[in-house]
Coordinates of C-alpha atoms (C1' of nucleotides) in Angstrom, one line a residue:
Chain A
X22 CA 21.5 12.4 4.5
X23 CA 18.8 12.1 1.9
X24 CA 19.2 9.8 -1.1
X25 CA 19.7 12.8 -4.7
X26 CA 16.7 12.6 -6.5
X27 CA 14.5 11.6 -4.0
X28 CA 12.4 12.9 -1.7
X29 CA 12.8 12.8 2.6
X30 CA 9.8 11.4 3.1
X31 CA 10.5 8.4 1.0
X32 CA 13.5 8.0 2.6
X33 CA 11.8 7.8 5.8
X34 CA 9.6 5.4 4.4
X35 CA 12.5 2.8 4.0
X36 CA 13.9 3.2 7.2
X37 CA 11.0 3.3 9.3
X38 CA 9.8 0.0 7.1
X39 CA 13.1 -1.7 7.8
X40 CA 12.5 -0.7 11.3
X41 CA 9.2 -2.5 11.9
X42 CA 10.9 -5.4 9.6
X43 CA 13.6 -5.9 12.1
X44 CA 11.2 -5.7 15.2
X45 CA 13.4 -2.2 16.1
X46 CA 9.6 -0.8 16.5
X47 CA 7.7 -3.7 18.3
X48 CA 4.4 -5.3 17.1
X49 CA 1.3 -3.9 18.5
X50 CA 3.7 -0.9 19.4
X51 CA 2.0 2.9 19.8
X52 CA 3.4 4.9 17.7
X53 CA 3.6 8.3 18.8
X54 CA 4.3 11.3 16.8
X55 CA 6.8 13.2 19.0
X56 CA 8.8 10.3 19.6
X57 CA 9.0 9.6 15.7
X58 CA 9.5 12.8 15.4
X59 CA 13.1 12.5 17.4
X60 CA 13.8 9.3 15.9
X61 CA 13.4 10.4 12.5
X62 CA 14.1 14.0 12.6
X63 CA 11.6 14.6 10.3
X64 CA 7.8 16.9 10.5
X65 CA 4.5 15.7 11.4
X66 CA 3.6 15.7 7.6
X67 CA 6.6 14.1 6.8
X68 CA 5.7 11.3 8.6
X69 CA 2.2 10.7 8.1
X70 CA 3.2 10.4 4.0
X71 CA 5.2 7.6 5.6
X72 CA 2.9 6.3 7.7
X73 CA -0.1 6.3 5.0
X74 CA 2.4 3.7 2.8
X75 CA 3.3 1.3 5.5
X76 CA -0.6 1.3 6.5
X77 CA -1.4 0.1 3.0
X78 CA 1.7 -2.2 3.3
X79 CA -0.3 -4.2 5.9
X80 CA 3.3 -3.0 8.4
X81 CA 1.0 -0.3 10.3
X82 CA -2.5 -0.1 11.6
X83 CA -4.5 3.2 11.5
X84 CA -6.8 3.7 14.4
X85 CA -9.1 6.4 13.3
X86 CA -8.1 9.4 14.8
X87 CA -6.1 8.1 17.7
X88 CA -3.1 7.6 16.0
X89 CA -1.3 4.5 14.6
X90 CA 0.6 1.2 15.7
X91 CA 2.5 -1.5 14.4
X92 CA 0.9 -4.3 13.1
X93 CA 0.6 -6.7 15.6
X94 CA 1.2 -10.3 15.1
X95 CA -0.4 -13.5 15.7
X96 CA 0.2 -17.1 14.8
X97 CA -3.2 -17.4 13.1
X98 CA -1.4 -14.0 10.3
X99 CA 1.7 -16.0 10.0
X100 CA -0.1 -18.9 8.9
X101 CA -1.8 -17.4 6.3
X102 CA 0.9 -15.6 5.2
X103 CA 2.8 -18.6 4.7
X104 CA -0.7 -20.3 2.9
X105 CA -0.2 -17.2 0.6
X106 CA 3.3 -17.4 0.0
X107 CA 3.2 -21.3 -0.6
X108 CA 0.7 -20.2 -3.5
X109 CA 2.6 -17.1 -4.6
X110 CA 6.2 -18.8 -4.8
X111 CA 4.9 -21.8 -6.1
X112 CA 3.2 -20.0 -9.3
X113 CA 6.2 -17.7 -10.0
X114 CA 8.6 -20.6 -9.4
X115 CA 6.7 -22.6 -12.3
X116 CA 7.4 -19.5 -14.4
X117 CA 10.6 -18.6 -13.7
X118 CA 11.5 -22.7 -14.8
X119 CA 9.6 -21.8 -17.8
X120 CA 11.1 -18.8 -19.0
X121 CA 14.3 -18.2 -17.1
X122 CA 17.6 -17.7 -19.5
X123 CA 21.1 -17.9 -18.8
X124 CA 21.1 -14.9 -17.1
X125 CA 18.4 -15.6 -14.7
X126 CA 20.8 -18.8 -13.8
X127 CA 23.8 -17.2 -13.2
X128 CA 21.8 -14.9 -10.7
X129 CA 20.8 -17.9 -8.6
X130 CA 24.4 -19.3 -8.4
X131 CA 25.9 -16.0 -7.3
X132 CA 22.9 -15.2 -5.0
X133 CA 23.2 -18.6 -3.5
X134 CA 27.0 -18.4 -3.3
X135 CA 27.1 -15.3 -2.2
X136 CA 24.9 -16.5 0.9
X137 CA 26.8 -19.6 1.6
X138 CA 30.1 -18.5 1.8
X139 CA 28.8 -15.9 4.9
X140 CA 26.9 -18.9 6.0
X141 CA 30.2 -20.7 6.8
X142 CA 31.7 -17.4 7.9
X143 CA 29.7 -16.7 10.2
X144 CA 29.3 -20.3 12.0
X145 CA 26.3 -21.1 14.1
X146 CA 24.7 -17.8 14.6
X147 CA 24.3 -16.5 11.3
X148 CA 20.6 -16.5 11.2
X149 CA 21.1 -13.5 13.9
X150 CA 23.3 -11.3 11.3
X151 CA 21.4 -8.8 9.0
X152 CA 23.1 -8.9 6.2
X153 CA 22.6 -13.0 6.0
X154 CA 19.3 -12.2 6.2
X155 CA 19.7 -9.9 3.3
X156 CA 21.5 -12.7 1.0
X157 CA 18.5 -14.9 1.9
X158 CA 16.5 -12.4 1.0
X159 CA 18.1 -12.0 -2.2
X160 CA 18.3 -15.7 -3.1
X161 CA 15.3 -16.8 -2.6
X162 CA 14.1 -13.2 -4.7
X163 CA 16.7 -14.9 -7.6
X164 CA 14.8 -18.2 -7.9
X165 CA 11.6 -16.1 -9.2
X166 CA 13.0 -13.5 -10.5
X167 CA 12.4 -14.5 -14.3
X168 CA 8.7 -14.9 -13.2
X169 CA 7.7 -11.8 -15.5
X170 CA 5.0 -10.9 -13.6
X171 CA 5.4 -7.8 -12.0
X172 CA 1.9 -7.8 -10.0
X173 CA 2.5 -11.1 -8.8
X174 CA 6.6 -10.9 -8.1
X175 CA 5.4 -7.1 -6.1
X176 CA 3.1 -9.1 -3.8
X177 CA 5.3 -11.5 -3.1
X178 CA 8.5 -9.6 -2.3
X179 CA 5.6 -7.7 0.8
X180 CA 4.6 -11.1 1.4
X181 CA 8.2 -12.5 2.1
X182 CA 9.2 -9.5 4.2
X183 CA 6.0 -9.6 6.4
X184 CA 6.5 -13.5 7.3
X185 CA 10.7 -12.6 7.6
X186 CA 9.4 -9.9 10.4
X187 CA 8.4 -13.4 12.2
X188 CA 11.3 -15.0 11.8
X189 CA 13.6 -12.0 12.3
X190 CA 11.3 -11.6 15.5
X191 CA 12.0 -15.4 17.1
X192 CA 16.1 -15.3 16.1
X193 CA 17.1 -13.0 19.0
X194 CA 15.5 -15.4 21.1
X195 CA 16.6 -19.0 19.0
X196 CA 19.5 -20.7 20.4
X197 CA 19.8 -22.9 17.3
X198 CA 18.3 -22.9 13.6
X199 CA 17.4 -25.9 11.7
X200 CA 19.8 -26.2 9.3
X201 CA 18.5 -24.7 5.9
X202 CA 22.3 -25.1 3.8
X203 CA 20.6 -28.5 2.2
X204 CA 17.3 -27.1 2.0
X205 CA 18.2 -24.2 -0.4
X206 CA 21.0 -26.5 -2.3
X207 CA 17.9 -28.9 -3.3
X208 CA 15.8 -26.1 -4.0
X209 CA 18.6 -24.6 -6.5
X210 CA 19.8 -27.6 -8.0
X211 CA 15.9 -28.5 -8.9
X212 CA 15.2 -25.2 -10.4
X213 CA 18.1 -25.4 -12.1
X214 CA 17.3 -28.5 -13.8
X215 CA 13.5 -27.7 -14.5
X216 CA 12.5 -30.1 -12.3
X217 CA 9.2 -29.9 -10.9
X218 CA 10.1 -31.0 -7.2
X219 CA 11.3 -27.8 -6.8
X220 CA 7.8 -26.6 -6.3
X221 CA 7.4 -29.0 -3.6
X222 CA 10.5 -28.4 -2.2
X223 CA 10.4 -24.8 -2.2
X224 CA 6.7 -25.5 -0.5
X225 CA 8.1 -27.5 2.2
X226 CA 11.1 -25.2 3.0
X227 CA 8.1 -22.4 3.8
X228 CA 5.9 -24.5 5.4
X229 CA 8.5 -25.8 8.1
X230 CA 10.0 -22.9 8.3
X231 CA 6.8 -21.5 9.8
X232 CA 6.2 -24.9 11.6
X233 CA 9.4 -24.3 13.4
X234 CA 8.5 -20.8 14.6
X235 CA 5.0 -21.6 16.0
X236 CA 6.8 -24.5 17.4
X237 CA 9.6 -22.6 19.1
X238 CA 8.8 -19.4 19.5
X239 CA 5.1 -19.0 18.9
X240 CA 4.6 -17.8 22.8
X241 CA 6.1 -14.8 21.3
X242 CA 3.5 -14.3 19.2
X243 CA 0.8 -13.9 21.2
X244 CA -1.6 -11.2 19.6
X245 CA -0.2 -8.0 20.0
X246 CA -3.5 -6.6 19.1
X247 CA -4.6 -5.0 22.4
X248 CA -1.1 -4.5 23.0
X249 CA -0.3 -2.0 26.3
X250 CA 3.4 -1.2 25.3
X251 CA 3.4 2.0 24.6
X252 CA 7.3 3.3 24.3
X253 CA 7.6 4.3 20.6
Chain B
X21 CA -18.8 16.2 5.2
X22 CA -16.6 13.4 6.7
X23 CA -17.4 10.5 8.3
X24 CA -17.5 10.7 12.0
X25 CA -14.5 9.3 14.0
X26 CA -12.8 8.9 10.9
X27 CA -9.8 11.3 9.7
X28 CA -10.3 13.8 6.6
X29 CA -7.5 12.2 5.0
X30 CA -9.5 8.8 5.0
X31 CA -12.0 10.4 3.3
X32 CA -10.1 12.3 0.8
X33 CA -8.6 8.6 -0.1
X34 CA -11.8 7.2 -0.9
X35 CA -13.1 9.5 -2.9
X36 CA -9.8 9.8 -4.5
X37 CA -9.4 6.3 -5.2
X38 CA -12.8 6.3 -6.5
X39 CA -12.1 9.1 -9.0
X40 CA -8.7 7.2 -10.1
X41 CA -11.3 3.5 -10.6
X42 CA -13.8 5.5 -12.4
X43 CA -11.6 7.1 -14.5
X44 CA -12.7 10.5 -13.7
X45 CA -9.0 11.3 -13.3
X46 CA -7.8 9.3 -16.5
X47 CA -4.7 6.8 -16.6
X48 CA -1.3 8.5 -16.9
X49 CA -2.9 11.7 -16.3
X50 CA -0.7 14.3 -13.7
X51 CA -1.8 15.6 -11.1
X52 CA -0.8 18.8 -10.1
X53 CA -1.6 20.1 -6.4
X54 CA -3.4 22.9 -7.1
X55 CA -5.9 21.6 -9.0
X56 CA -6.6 18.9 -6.9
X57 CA -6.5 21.0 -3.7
X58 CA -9.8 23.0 -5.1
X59 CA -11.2 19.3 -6.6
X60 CA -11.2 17.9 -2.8
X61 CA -10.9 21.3 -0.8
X62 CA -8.3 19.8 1.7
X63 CA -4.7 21.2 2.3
X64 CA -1.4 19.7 0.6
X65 CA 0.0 17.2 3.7
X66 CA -3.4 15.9 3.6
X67 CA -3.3 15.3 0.1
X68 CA 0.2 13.8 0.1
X69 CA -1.1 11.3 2.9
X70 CA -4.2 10.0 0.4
X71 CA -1.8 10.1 -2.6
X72 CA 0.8 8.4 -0.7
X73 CA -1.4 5.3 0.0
X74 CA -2.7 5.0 -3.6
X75 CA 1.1 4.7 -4.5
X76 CA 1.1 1.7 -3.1
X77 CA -1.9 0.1 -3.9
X78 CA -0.5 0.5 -7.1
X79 CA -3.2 3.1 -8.5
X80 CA -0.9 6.6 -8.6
X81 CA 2.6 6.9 -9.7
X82 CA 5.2 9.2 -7.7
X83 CA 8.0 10.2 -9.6
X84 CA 11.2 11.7 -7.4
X85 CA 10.3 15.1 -6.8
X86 CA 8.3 15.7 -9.8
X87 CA 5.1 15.2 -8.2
X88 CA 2.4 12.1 -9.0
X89 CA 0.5 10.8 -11.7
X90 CA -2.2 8.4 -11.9
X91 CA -1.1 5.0 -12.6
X92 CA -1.0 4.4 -16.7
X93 CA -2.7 1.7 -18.1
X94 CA -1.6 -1.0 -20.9
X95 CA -2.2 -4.0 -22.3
X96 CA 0.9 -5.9 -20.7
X97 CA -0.6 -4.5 -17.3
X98 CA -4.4 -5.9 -18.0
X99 CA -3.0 -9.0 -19.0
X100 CA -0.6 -9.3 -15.8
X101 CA -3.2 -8.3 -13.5
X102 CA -5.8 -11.4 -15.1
X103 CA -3.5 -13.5 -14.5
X104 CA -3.0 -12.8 -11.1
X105 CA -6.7 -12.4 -10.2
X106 CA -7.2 -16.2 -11.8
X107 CA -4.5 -17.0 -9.5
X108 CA -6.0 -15.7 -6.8
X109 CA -10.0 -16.3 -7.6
X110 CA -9.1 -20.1 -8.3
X111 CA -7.7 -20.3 -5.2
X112 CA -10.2 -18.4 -2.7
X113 CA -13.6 -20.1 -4.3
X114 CA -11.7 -23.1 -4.1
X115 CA -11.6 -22.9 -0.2
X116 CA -14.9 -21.1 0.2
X117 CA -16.4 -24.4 -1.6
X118 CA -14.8 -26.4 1.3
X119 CA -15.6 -24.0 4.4
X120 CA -18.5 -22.3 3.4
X121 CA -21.8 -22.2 5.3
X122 CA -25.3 -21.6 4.8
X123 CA -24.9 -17.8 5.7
X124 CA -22.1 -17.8 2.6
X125 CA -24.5 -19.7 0.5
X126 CA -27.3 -16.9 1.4
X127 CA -25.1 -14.3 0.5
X128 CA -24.2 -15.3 -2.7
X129 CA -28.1 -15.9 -3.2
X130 CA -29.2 -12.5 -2.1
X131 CA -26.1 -10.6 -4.3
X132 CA -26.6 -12.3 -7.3
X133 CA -30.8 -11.9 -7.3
X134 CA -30.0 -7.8 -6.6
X135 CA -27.8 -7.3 -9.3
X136 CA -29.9 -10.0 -11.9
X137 CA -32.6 -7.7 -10.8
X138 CA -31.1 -4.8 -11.8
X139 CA -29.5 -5.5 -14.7
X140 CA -33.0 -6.3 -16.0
X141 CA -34.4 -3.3 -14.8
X142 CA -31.6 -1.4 -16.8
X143 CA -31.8 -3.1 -20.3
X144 CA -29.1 -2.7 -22.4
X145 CA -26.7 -0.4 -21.0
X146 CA -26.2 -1.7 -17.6
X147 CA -23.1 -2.2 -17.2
X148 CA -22.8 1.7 -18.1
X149 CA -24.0 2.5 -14.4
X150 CA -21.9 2.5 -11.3
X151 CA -24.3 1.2 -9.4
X152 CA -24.6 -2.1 -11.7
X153 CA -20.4 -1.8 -11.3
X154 CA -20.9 -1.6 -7.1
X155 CA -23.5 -5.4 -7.3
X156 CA -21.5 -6.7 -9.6
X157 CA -18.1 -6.4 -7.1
X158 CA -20.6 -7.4 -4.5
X159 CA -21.5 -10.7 -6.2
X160 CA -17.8 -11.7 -7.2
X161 CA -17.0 -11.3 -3.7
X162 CA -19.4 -13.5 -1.7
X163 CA -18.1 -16.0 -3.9
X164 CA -15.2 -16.0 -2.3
X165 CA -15.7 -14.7 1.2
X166 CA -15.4 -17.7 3.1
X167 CA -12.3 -17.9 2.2
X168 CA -11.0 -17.5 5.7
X169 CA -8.0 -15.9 4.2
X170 CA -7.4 -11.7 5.2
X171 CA -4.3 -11.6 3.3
X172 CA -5.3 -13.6 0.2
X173 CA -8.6 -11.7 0.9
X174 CA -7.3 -8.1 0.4
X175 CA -4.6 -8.8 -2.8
X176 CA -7.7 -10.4 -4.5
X177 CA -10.1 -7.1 -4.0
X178 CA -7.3 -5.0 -5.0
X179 CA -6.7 -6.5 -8.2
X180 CA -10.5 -6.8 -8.8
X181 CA -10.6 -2.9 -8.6
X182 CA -7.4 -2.0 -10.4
X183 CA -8.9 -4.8 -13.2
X184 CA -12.2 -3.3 -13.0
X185 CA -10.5 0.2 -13.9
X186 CA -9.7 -1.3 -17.7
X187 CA -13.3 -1.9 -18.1
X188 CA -15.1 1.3 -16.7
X189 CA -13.0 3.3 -18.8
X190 CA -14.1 0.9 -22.0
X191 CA -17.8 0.4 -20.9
X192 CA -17.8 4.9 -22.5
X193 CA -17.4 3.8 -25.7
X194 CA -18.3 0.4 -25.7
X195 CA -22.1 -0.3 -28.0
X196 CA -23.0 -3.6 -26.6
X197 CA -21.5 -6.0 -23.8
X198 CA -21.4 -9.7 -23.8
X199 CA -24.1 -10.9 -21.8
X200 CA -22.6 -11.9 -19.0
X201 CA -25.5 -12.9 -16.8
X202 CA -25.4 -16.7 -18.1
X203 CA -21.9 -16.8 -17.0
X204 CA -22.5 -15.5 -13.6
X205 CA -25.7 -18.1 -12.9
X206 CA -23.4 -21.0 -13.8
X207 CA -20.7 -19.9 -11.7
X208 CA -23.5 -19.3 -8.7
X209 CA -24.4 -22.9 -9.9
X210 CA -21.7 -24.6 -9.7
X211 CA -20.2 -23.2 -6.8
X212 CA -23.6 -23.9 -5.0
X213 CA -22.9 -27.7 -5.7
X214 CA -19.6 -27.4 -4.3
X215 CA -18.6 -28.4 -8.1
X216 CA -15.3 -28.4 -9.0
X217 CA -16.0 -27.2 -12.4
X218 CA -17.2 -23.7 -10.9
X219 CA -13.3 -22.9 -10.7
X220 CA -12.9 -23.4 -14.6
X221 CA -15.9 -21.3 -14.7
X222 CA -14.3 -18.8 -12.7
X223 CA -11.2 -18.4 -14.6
X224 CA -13.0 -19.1 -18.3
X225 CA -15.1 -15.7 -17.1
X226 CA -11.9 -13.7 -16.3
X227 CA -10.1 -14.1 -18.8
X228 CA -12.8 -14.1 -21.8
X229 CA -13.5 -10.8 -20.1
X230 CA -10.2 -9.4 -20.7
X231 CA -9.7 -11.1 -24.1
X232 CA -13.3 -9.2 -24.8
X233 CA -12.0 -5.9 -23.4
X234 CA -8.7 -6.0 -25.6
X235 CA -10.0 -7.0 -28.6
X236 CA -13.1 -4.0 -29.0
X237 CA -11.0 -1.7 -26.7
X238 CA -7.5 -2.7 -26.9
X239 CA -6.6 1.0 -28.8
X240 CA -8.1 2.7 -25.4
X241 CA -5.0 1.1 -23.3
X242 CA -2.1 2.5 -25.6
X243 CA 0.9 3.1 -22.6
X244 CA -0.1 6.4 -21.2
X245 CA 3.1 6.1 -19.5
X246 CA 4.8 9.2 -21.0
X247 CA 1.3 10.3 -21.3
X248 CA 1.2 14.5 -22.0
X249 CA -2.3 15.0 -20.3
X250 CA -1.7 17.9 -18.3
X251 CA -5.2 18.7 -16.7
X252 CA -6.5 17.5 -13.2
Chain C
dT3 C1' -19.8 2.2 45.5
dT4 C1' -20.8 3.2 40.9
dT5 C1' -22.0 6.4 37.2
dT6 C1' -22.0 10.7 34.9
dC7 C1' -20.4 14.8 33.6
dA8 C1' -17.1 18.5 32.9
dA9 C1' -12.8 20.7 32.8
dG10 C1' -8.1 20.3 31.8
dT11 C1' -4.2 17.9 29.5
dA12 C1' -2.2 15.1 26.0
dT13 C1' -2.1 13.7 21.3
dT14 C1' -3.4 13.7 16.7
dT15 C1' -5.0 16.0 12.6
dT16 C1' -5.1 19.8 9.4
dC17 C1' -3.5 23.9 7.4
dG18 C1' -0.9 27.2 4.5
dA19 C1' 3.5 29.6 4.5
dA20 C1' 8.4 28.9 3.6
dA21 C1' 12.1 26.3 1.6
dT22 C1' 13.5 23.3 -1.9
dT23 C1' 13.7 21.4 -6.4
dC24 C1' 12.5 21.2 -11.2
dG25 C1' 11.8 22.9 -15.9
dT26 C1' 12.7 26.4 -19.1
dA27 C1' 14.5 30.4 -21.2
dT28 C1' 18.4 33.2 -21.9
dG29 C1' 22.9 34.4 -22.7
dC30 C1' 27.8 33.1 -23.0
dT31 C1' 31.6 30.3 -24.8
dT32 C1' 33.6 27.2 -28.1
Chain D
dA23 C1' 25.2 26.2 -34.5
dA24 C1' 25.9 23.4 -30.5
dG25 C1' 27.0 22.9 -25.8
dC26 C1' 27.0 24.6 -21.2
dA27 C1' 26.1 27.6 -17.4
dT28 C1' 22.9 30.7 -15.1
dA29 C1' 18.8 32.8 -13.6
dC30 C1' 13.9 33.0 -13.3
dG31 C1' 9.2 31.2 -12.8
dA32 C1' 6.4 27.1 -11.7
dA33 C1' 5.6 23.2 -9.1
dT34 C1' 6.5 20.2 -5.3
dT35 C1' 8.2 19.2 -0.7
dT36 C1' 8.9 20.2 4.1
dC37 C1' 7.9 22.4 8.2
dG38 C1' 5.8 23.7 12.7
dA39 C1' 2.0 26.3 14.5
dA40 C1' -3.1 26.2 15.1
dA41 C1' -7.3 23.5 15.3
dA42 C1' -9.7 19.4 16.4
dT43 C1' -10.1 15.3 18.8
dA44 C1' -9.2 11.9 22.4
dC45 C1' -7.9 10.8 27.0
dT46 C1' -7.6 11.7 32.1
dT47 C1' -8.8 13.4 36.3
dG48 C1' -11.8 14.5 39.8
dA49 C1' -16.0 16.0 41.7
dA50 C1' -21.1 15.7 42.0
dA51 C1' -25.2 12.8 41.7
dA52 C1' -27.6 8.4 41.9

DNA sequence: TTTTCAAGTATTTTCGAAATTCGTATGCTT
DNA sequence: AAGCATACGAATTTCGAAAATACTTGAAAA
């Protein structure tokens, strides 16, 4: 069921993106057209206009005219994705301190409260749960959000999805996560008060998060590039 | 004529894209399928594929299911996107300067003497020709190309397009330009010398740019947002 | 054995017709 | 007159067949 107002092929767009975002369609994956086409119950068209978005997205990799795949991965991306984001997040973060109001506040609270209530819902596992992911998503989006910089707050919401396909990725294999609670309760409380640890601590929190991944589960990211899996 | 191994719809993107820098389809402008089926002589899936990849690099608009227009323009936007580019620029020449080599430094050499040569060649109205436009882009990006960085790499050449759109479509009515040629040797300069000065340089060059561009043709970039321009 | 070529199959790319949606004009009701 | 519903024309969106391209297989030549 289409969303009114829009059209099918954009909503194909979002789920197919979410689908490569949760690892559903593997890195370095073929992507063939008659098995999207069942999966998606949508035309050939129809999903090329999808296709075309999540290529410029950096999520898919034409091949000239044999096709596409998912993006593969490999340690050396997710480090410069995190170099990127460290610069991205720390610029916006500065901002935000800069020019957030009241409201911009009161977003942060009930973002990061929202999160850690599930957080102690869910007990040990809740780095495997979707919808945490979703509430991290949606705090960490709250810290910058007064950042008024549309260009630079866009990049860096594709930024922070591509590195969270990495972590996503490793948590169906992690037995254990660093605890984070602290982390993003220093990170808050800094912004908060306009302090400008927060820009190193929001620094470190990416940086180890991608420290820990390469560390635990970066045989899983072996480039994908010349990938052979070819299910779709 | 298309590019061997290489799809139609690539093509038609290019070119596209090209039209949409250029400003030979103007900011805010809608674009209605019929006219640009005869402009590009290609059939409407194909056309939905390049349109749906300028969508997000930012340069067309989709709106629901009332078609596309080309992104408008504004001050607001200009201004964002300079801000971001000095983020960016700073950044990248700031790591080129560390791991560049002797084939970076050659680069830079050999780009800057082809477009000081032509601009001498052309006199006056130089930066009038899109070939002056094409070694100046050149030149701006050997600074930075040892940068080492894909992903910082591709956000800074999109923003140096979408930037350079605000001042292709000023450079028609503009009667003199700033000479800008002093500024680019002491950039070279600098950044030759692995001088850290070359990123004040750098940023002092953008943004008097932009400060240039909205003070002689700041009534050009009036929101074309809710634009009326109906042709194609 | 290895290479080259050719024919056949699988897959992708492109096309334009058909279905859907939007915008507008017209008539009806309050 | 203003508001609302309806119907018509214009534009976009979606579809699957047809064309183009890539891949595979196998046989002939080096």
């Amino acid at each position: 069921m289409k969303t009114k107002g829009e059209t099918l092929g954009n909503d194909v767009l979002q789920r197919m993106r979410e689908d490569v975002l949760s690892c559903a369609l593997e890195p370095g994956m073929k992507l063939r057209f008659e098995t999207l086409r069942q999966r998606y119950d949508v035309s050939f068209s129809t999903l090329r206009e999808a296709l075309a978005r999540l290529v410029a997205e950096g999520l898919v990799v034409a091949e000239g005219q044999r096709g596409f795949k998912v993006a593969p991965v490999s340690i050396a991306d997710l480090e410069d994705l995190t170099d990127a984001r460290v610069l991205l997040e720390r610029e916006l973060l500065r901002r935000a301190m800069i020019n957030g109001d009241d409201a911009w506040e009161a977003n942060i609270l009930a973002s990061y409260h929202k999160m850690d209530r599930l957080q102690a819902r869910l007990g040990e596992e809740y780095y495997k749960v979707a919808e945490w992911s979703a509430l991290h998503a949606a705090f960490h989006e709250s810290l910058v959000q007064a950042g008024h910089s549309p260009v630079l707050l866009e990049m860096r919401a594709k930024l922070f999805d591509r590195a969270n396909r990495y972590r996503r990725m490793s948590s169906q294999f992690r037995k254990k996560w660093r605890p984070k609670e602290i982390e993003h309760k220093a990170i808050m409380d800094a912004t908060l008060d306009r302090d400008a640890k927060a820009l190193d601590l929001i620094e470190r929190h990416i940086r180890e998060t991608t420290e820990n991944l390469v560390e635990f589960a970066g045989h899983l990211f072996e480039d994908t590039s010349a990938s052979t899996s070819t299910a779709a």
